mmCIF file of C-alpha atoms in Angstrom:
data_model
loop_
_atom_site.group_PDB
_atom_site.id
_atom_site.type_symbol
_atom_site.label_atom_id
_atom_site.label_comp_id
_atom_site.label_asym_id
_atom_site.label_seq_id
_atom_site.Cartn_x
_atom_site.Cartn_y
_atom_site.Cartn_z
ATOM 1 C CA MET A 1 1.777 -32.826 29.547
ATOM 2 C CA THR A 2 3.073 -29.976 27.898
ATOM 3 C CA ASP A 3 0.226 -27.809 25.647
ATOM 4 C CA VAL A 4 1.687 -26.848 22.103
ATOM 5 C CA ILE A 5 1.543 -23.462 21.175
ATOM 6 C CA ARG A 6 0.072 -23.355 17.782
ATOM 7 C CA VAL A 7 1.903 -20.576 15.510
ATOM 8 C CA PRO A 8 2.027 -20.062 11.750
ATOM 9 C CA ASN A 9 4.254 -21.264 9.580
ATOM 10 C CA ALA A 10 6.907 -18.540 9.028
ATOM 11 C CA LYS A 11 9.266 -19.417 5.625
ATOM 12 C CA ILE A 12 12.602 -19.102 6.046
ATOM 13 C CA ALA A 13 13.896 -17.481 2.805
ATOM 14 C CA LEU A 14 17.902 -16.866 1.624
ATOM 15 C CA SER A 15 18.528 -13.218 0.472
ATOM 16 C CA THR A 16 20.427 -13.254 -3.038
ATOM 17 C CA ALA A 17 22.655 -10.987 -1.263
ATOM 18 C CA SER A 18 24.361 -13.622 0.721
ATOM 19 C CA VAL A 19 25.579 -15.136 -2.041
ATOM 20 C CA TYR A 20 27.720 -12.179 -3.573
ATOM 21 C CA PRO A 21 30.328 -12.538 -5.166
ATOM 22 C CA GLU A 22 28.027 -14.565 -6.666
ATOM 23 C CA ARG A 23 25.344 -13.938 -8.777
ATOM 24 C CA THR A 24 21.135 -13.527 -8.918
ATOM 25 C CA PRO A 25 20.755 -17.077 -10.370
ATOM 26 C CA ASP A 26 23.402 -18.906 -7.767
ATOM 27 C CA ALA A 27 20.956 -17.577 -4.732
ATOM 28 C CA PHE A 28 18.072 -19.501 -6.612
ATOM 29 C CA GLU A 29 19.422 -22.597 -7.184
ATOM 30 C CA LEU A 30 21.317 -22.734 -3.560
ATOM 31 C CA ALA A 31 18.262 -21.763 -2.290
ATOM 32 C CA ALA A 32 16.712 -25.074 -3.694
ATOM 33 C CA ARG A 33 19.570 -27.080 -2.876
ATOM 34 C CA LEU A 34 19.925 -26.626 0.748
ATOM 35 C CA GLY A 35 15.817 -26.322 1.610
ATOM 36 C CA TYR A 36 14.822 -22.992 2.100
ATOM 37 C CA ASP A 37 11.428 -22.199 1.798
ATOM 38 C CA GLY A 38 12.358 -19.373 -0.905
ATOM 39 C CA VAL A 39 14.623 -15.713 -1.858
ATOM 40 C CA GLU A 40 14.399 -12.291 -0.957
ATOM 41 C CA VAL A 41 15.766 -10.758 -4.075
ATOM 42 C CA MET A 42 18.126 -7.720 -3.124
ATOM 43 C CA VAL A 43 17.539 -5.389 -6.247
ATOM 44 C CA GLY A 44 21.078 -4.166 -7.109
ATOM 45 C CA ALA A 45 24.082 -4.109 -9.195
ATOM 46 C CA ASP A 46 23.110 -7.116 -11.146
ATOM 47 C CA PRO A 47 21.548 -6.904 -13.866
ATOM 48 C CA VAL A 48 19.305 -10.234 -13.124
ATOM 49 C CA SER A 49 18.290 -8.849 -10.208
ATOM 50 C CA GLN A 50 16.247 -5.618 -11.957
ATOM 51 C CA ASP A 51 14.293 -7.873 -14.387
ATOM 52 C CA ILE A 52 11.296 -9.440 -13.291
ATOM 53 C CA ASP A 53 11.434 -11.766 -16.599
ATOM 54 C CA VAL A 54 14.309 -13.275 -15.646
ATOM 55 C CA LEU A 55 13.501 -13.690 -11.805
ATOM 56 C CA GLU A 56 9.707 -14.906 -13.213
ATOM 57 C CA ARG A 57 11.895 -17.693 -14.842
ATOM 58 C CA LEU A 58 14.215 -18.617 -12.413
ATOM 59 C CA SER A 59 11.918 -19.227 -9.720
ATOM 60 C CA ASP A 60 9.971 -21.282 -12.103
ATOM 61 C CA HIS A 61 13.012 -23.607 -13.194
ATOM 62 C CA TYR A 62 14.054 -24.128 -9.542
ATOM 63 C CA GLY A 63 11.264 -24.443 -7.854
ATOM 64 C CA VAL A 64 12.083 -21.536 -5.640
ATOM 65 C CA PRO A 65 9.349 -18.809 -4.947
ATOM 66 C CA VAL A 66 9.986 -14.950 -4.382
ATOM 67 C CA LEU A 67 9.085 -14.202 -1.058
ATOM 68 C CA ALA A 68 10.205 -10.411 -0.671
ATOM 69 C CA VAL A 69 11.550 -8.222 -2.660
ATOM 70 C CA HIS A 70 14.349 -5.285 -1.016
ATOM 71 C CA ALA A 71 14.177 -2.240 -2.830
ATOM 72 C CA PRO A 72 16.868 -0.626 -4.162
ATOM 73 C CA CYS A 73 17.850 2.051 -1.546
ATOM 74 C CA LEU A 74 21.624 1.727 -0.496
ATOM 75 C CA LEU A 75 24.313 3.890 -0.981
ATOM 76 C CA VAL A 76 25.758 1.534 -3.925
ATOM 77 C CA THR A 77 21.982 1.385 -5.721
ATOM 78 C CA GLN A 78 20.940 5.151 -5.881
ATOM 79 C CA ARG A 79 21.058 4.851 -9.482
ATOM 80 C CA VAL A 80 19.263 1.399 -10.058
ATOM 81 C CA TRP A 81 15.708 1.605 -11.282
ATOM 82 C CA GLY A 82 16.510 5.219 -11.675
ATOM 83 C CA ARG A 83 17.037 8.207 -9.412
ATOM 84 C CA ASP A 84 13.384 9.011 -7.929
ATOM 85 C CA PRO A 85 13.016 7.130 -4.474
ATOM 86 C CA TRP A 86 9.057 7.087 -5.249
ATOM 87 C CA ALA A 87 9.595 5.343 -8.546
ATOM 88 C CA LYS A 88 11.908 2.527 -7.084
ATOM 89 C CA LEU A 89 9.592 1.758 -4.670
ATOM 90 C CA VAL A 90 6.656 1.896 -7.153
ATOM 91 C CA ARG A 91 8.711 -0.379 -9.256
ATOM 92 C CA ALA A 92 9.544 -2.853 -6.332
ATOM 93 C CA ARG A 93 5.741 -2.802 -5.614
ATOM 94 C CA LYS A 94 4.970 -4.062 -8.597
ATOM 95 C CA ALA A 95 7.786 -6.874 -8.939
ATOM 96 C CA ALA A 96 6.528 -8.274 -5.695
ATOM 97 C CA GLU A 97 2.778 -8.282 -7.358
ATOM 98 C CA ARG A 98 4.085 -9.523 -10.031
ATOM 99 C CA LEU A 99 6.526 -12.389 -8.389
ATOM 100 C CA GLY A 100 4.224 -13.569 -5.767
ATOM 101 C CA ALA A 101 6.090 -11.657 -3.027
ATOM 102 C CA ARG A 102 4.498 -10.411 0.197
ATOM 103 C CA THR A 103 6.667 -8.052 1.275
ATOM 104 C CA VAL A 104 8.504 -4.782 -0.120
ATOM 105 C CA VAL A 105 11.825 -4.023 2.337
ATOM 106 C CA VAL A 106 12.752 -0.656 2.140
ATOM 107 C CA HIS A 107 14.997 1.505 4.132
ATOM 108 C CA PRO A 108 14.135 4.979 5.618
ATOM 109 C CA PRO A 109 15.421 7.844 3.372
ATOM 110 C CA PHE A 110 18.715 9.715 3.868
ATOM 111 C CA ARG A 111 18.843 13.200 5.426
ATOM 112 C CA TRP A 112 19.517 14.537 1.449
ATOM 113 C CA GLN A 113 16.557 12.833 -0.053
ATOM 114 C CA ARG A 114 14.606 15.875 1.649
ATOM 115 C CA GLU A 115 11.070 15.932 -0.052
ATOM 116 C CA TYR A 116 10.883 12.163 0.159
ATOM 117 C CA ALA A 117 11.767 12.158 3.752
ATOM 118 C CA ARG A 118 9.165 14.873 4.295
ATOM 119 C CA ASP A 119 6.511 12.578 2.488
ATOM 120 C CA PHE A 120 7.999 9.024 3.500
ATOM 121 C CA GLU A 121 5.097 7.929 6.172
ATOM 122 C CA THR A 122 2.428 9.552 4.404
ATOM 123 C CA GLY A 123 3.452 8.069 1.253
ATOM 124 C CA LEU A 124 3.995 4.618 2.115
ATOM 125 C CA ALA A 125 0.579 5.253 3.646
ATOM 126 C CA ARG A 126 -1.178 5.856 0.672
ATOM 127 C CA MET A 127 0.542 3.022 -1.430
ATOM 128 C CA ARG A 128 -0.654 0.281 0.963
ATOM 129 C CA ASP A 129 -4.204 1.863 0.228
ATOM 130 C CA GLU A 130 -3.030 0.605 -3.639
ATOM 131 C CA THR A 131 -1.783 -3.145 -2.574
ATOM 132 C CA ASP A 132 -1.897 -6.309 -0.231
ATOM 133 C CA VAL A 133 2.248 -5.883 -0.468
ATOM 134 C CA ILE A 134 3.526 -5.042 2.668
ATOM 135 C CA PHE A 135 6.278 -2.394 3.064
ATOM 136 C CA ALA A 136 8.077 -2.979 5.854
ATOM 137 C CA VAL A 137 10.791 -0.105 6.998
ATOM 138 C CA GLU A 138 13.977 -1.162 8.207
ATOM 139 C CA ASN A 139 15.892 -0.509 11.420
ATOM 140 C CA MET A 140 19.099 1.073 10.539
ATOM 141 C CA PHE A 141 22.002 2.442 12.405
ATOM 142 C CA PRO A 142 23.772 6.278 13.469
ATOM 143 C CA LEU A 143 27.868 6.335 12.422
ATOM 144 C CA ARG A 144 30.543 7.237 14.724
ATOM 145 C CA ALA A 145 33.166 9.145 14.557
ATOM 146 C CA ARG A 146 35.739 11.155 17.151
ATOM 147 C CA GLY A 147 33.377 11.069 19.651
ATOM 148 C CA ALA A 148 30.546 12.338 17.416
ATOM 149 C CA GLU A 149 27.249 10.282 16.128
ATOM 150 C CA VAL A 150 25.833 11.240 12.602
ATOM 151 C CA VAL A 151 22.394 9.946 11.731
ATOM 152 C CA PRO A 152 22.489 10.022 7.695
ATOM 153 C CA TYR A 153 18.563 8.808 7.723
ATOM 154 C CA SER A 154 15.421 10.866 7.948
ATOM 155 C CA PRO A 155 13.237 10.569 10.470
ATOM 156 C CA GLY A 156 15.355 8.406 11.782
ATOM 157 C CA TRP A 157 17.272 5.094 12.376
ATOM 158 C CA ASP A 158 15.560 3.299 15.208
ATOM 159 C CA VAL A 159 12.076 2.216 13.391
ATOM 160 C CA VAL A 160 10.817 1.820 17.093
ATOM 161 C CA ASP A 161 10.369 5.389 17.012
ATOM 162 C CA TYR A 162 8.289 5.889 14.155
ATOM 163 C CA ASP A 163 4.505 4.679 13.529
ATOM 164 C CA PHE A 164 5.660 2.404 10.697
ATOM 165 C CA PRO A 165 2.969 -0.185 10.705
ATOM 166 C CA GLN A 166 5.449 -2.946 9.432
ATOM 167 C CA VAL A 167 9.132 -3.295 10.276
ATOM 168 C CA THR A 168 11.467 -5.276 9.264
ATOM 169 C CA LEU A 169 14.083 -6.172 12.278
ATOM 170 C CA ASP A 170 17.980 -6.681 10.910
ATOM 171 C CA LEU A 171 19.994 -8.185 13.659
ATOM 172 C CA SER A 172 23.422 -7.096 12.366
ATOM 173 C CA HIS A 173 21.837 -3.757 12.278
ATOM 174 C CA THR A 174 21.114 -3.765 16.377
ATOM 175 C CA ALA A 175 24.645 -4.589 16.273
ATOM 176 C CA VAL A 176 25.988 -1.410 14.943
ATOM 177 C CA SER A 177 23.951 0.605 16.222
ATOM 178 C CA GLY A 178 24.154 -0.948 19.826
ATOM 179 C CA SER A 179 20.367 -1.549 20.509
ATOM 180 C CA ASP A 180 18.800 -4.349 22.330
ATOM 181 C CA ALA A 181 17.483 -6.443 20.051
ATOM 182 C CA LEU A 182 15.449 -8.431 22.461
ATOM 183 C CA GLN A 183 13.687 -5.211 23.523
ATOM 184 C CA MET A 184 13.250 -3.850 20.251
ATOM 185 C CA ALA A 185 10.970 -7.231 19.284
ATOM 186 C CA GLU A 186 9.076 -6.866 22.021
ATOM 187 C CA LYS A 187 8.507 -2.956 21.627
ATOM 188 C CA LEU A 188 7.321 -3.484 17.927
ATOM 189 C CA GLY A 189 5.109 -6.153 18.645
ATOM 190 C CA ASP A 190 2.593 -6.974 15.920
ATOM 191 C CA ARG A 191 4.513 -4.466 13.298
ATOM 192 C CA LEU A 192 7.355 -7.102 13.166
ATOM 193 C CA ALA A 193 6.467 -8.201 9.915
ATOM 194 C CA HIS A 194 9.748 -9.263 8.601
ATOM 195 C CA LEU A 195 13.172 -10.501 10.237
ATOM 196 C CA HIS A 196 16.638 -10.105 8.428
ATOM 197 C CA LEU A 197 18.814 -12.952 10.039
ATOM 198 C CA ALA A 198 22.227 -12.056 10.627
ATOM 199 C CA ASP A 199 24.717 -11.553 13.534
ATOM 200 C CA GLY A 200 27.480 -8.755 14.664
ATOM 201 C CA VAL A 201 29.975 -8.247 17.482
ATOM 202 C CA GLY A 202 29.028 -4.169 17.371
ATOM 203 C CA THR A 203 32.355 -2.981 15.860
ATOM 204 C CA THR A 204 31.612 0.888 15.420
ATOM 205 C CA ASN A 205 30.862 1.856 11.486
ATOM 206 C CA LYS A 206 30.343 -1.954 10.070
ATOM 207 C CA ASP A 207 27.681 -3.449 9.360
ATOM 208 C CA GLU A 208 29.174 -7.546 9.460
ATOM 209 C CA HIS A 209 26.378 -9.456 8.652
ATOM 210 C CA LEU A 210 28.096 -12.668 10.215
ATOM 211 C CA VAL A 211 26.189 -16.189 9.933
ATOM 212 C CA PRO A 212 23.827 -16.123 13.035
ATOM 213 C CA GLY A 213 25.360 -17.484 16.522
ATOM 214 C CA ARG A 214 28.776 -16.337 15.647
ATOM 215 C CA GLY A 215 28.616 -12.622 17.137
ATOM 216 C CA SER A 216 27.247 -11.002 20.189
ATOM 217 C CA GLN A 217 23.551 -10.814 19.037
ATOM 218 C CA PRO A 218 20.711 -12.574 20.347
ATOM 219 C CA CYS A 219 19.913 -14.044 17.413
ATOM 220 C CA ALA A 220 18.567 -17.434 19.400
ATOM 221 C CA ARG A 221 16.356 -15.753 21.776
ATOM 222 C CA VAL A 222 15.164 -13.300 19.505
ATOM 223 C CA LEU A 223 13.848 -16.309 17.298
ATOM 224 C CA GLU A 224 12.474 -18.526 20.359
ATOM 225 C CA ARG A 225 10.714 -15.154 21.592
ATOM 226 C CA LEU A 226 9.242 -14.965 17.910
ATOM 227 C CA ALA A 227 8.141 -18.303 18.187
ATOM 228 C CA THR A 228 6.502 -18.773 21.291
ATOM 229 C CA ALA A 229 4.662 -15.303 20.398
ATOM 230 C CA GLY A 230 3.004 -16.741 17.002
ATOM 231 C CA TYR A 231 5.006 -14.880 14.670
ATOM 232 C CA GLY A 232 4.030 -15.586 10.987
ATOM 233 C CA GLY A 233 6.168 -13.152 8.893
ATOM 234 C CA LEU A 234 9.290 -14.171 6.974
ATOM 235 C CA ILE A 235 12.860 -14.920 8.056
ATOM 236 C CA VAL A 236 15.697 -13.861 5.991
ATOM 237 C CA LEU A 237 19.124 -14.724 6.426
ATOM 238 C CA GLU A 238 21.053 -12.150 4.935
ATOM 239 C CA ILE A 239 24.464 -12.901 5.570
ATOM 240 C CA ASN A 240 28.164 -11.451 3.986
ATOM 241 C CA THR A 241 29.810 -14.540 2.259
ATOM 242 C CA ARG A 242 32.537 -12.546 0.546
ATOM 243 C CA LYS A 243 35.510 -13.693 2.527
ATOM 244 C CA ALA A 244 34.662 -17.114 1.919
ATOM 245 C CA THR A 245 37.244 -18.917 0.564
ATOM 246 C CA GLY A 246 35.003 -20.787 -2.150
ATOM 247 C CA ARG A 247 31.968 -21.834 -3.126
ATOM 248 C CA THR A 248 32.397 -25.102 -0.353
ATOM 249 C CA GLU A 249 33.111 -22.691 2.636
ATOM 250 C CA ARG A 250 29.758 -20.189 0.967
ATOM 251 C CA ILE A 251 27.390 -23.258 0.740
ATOM 252 C CA ASP A 252 28.408 -24.250 4.452
ATOM 253 C CA ASP A 253 27.861 -21.212 5.966
ATOM 254 C CA LEU A 254 24.011 -21.118 4.576
ATOM 255 C CA ALA A 255 23.564 -24.367 5.534
ATOM 256 C CA GLU A 256 24.538 -23.269 9.009
ATOM 257 C CA GLY A 257 22.221 -20.174 8.792
ATOM 258 C CA LEU A 258 19.590 -22.209 7.743
ATOM 259 C CA ALA A 259 19.968 -24.794 10.456
ATOM 260 C CA PHE A 260 20.229 -22.270 12.966
ATOM 261 C CA ALA A 261 16.998 -20.797 11.987
ATOM 262 C CA ARG A 262 15.064 -23.823 12.080
ATOM 263 C CA LEU A 263 16.311 -24.982 15.179
ATOM 264 C CA HIS A 264 15.598 -22.035 17.249
ATOM 265 C CA PHE A 265 12.282 -21.111 15.726
ATOM 266 C CA ALA A 266 10.832 -24.661 14.294
ATOM 267 C CA ALA A 267 11.918 -25.942 17.738
ATOM 268 C CA SER A 268 10.273 -23.765 19.643
ATOM 269 C CA SER A 269 7.140 -23.602 17.714
ATOM 270 C CA SER A 270 6.328 -26.965 19.069
ATOM 271 C CA THR A 271 7.538 -26.801 22.613
#
């Protein structure tokens, strides 16, 4: 008789970024239609993504909980919620608390954000003492040009090297950085609190966010390893559907990503 490995029931969420160029309300609609457990709100240029009142109404209307909030820390969102990076994190935390989200996803500081970078680790520690919300710092990647490598992040792009208590592992970013995703997951251990499920082929400086299974990353094996290890964090499909020929193809990609996650995580949880 095969022993059953009992693991926490990790939820599978849809990043609102995965429906772009459709909007945040469309992500809630599609998450409900396809059977996702919830959404991760990417706070960005879409005004709805910035408005907690509207997000709360969308969540209630579609019966889709907000499970995570991605703080506006991309280059293209430098002015969203103001220019002070700490104020952004405070606002993201308050949004998460009000919406009932467990996690705020945050990137490492850019090198030119010197004061923020200098106090990043100690500042996050202070914020963790004020809330039950998790701040999961995401792995990024270096940029390469003419044989040289430039790291735009401080203290660095590889979260394994630092003592962040909670980390987001992004499997498109591991493709760009040329990292061993399985090895990263193993080294992170219990610090791995959040997974951005996507794929990539490792094209230089191109963050592809392909549907899992369409690139070179060991997406299936990462899910299987997390399942058998008892992972109870969030699995978020964060893919790029901008090149979809229409809504039908976009929906097919989102459905395929959800099926992939369920196949390789849920199945491994019971074998």
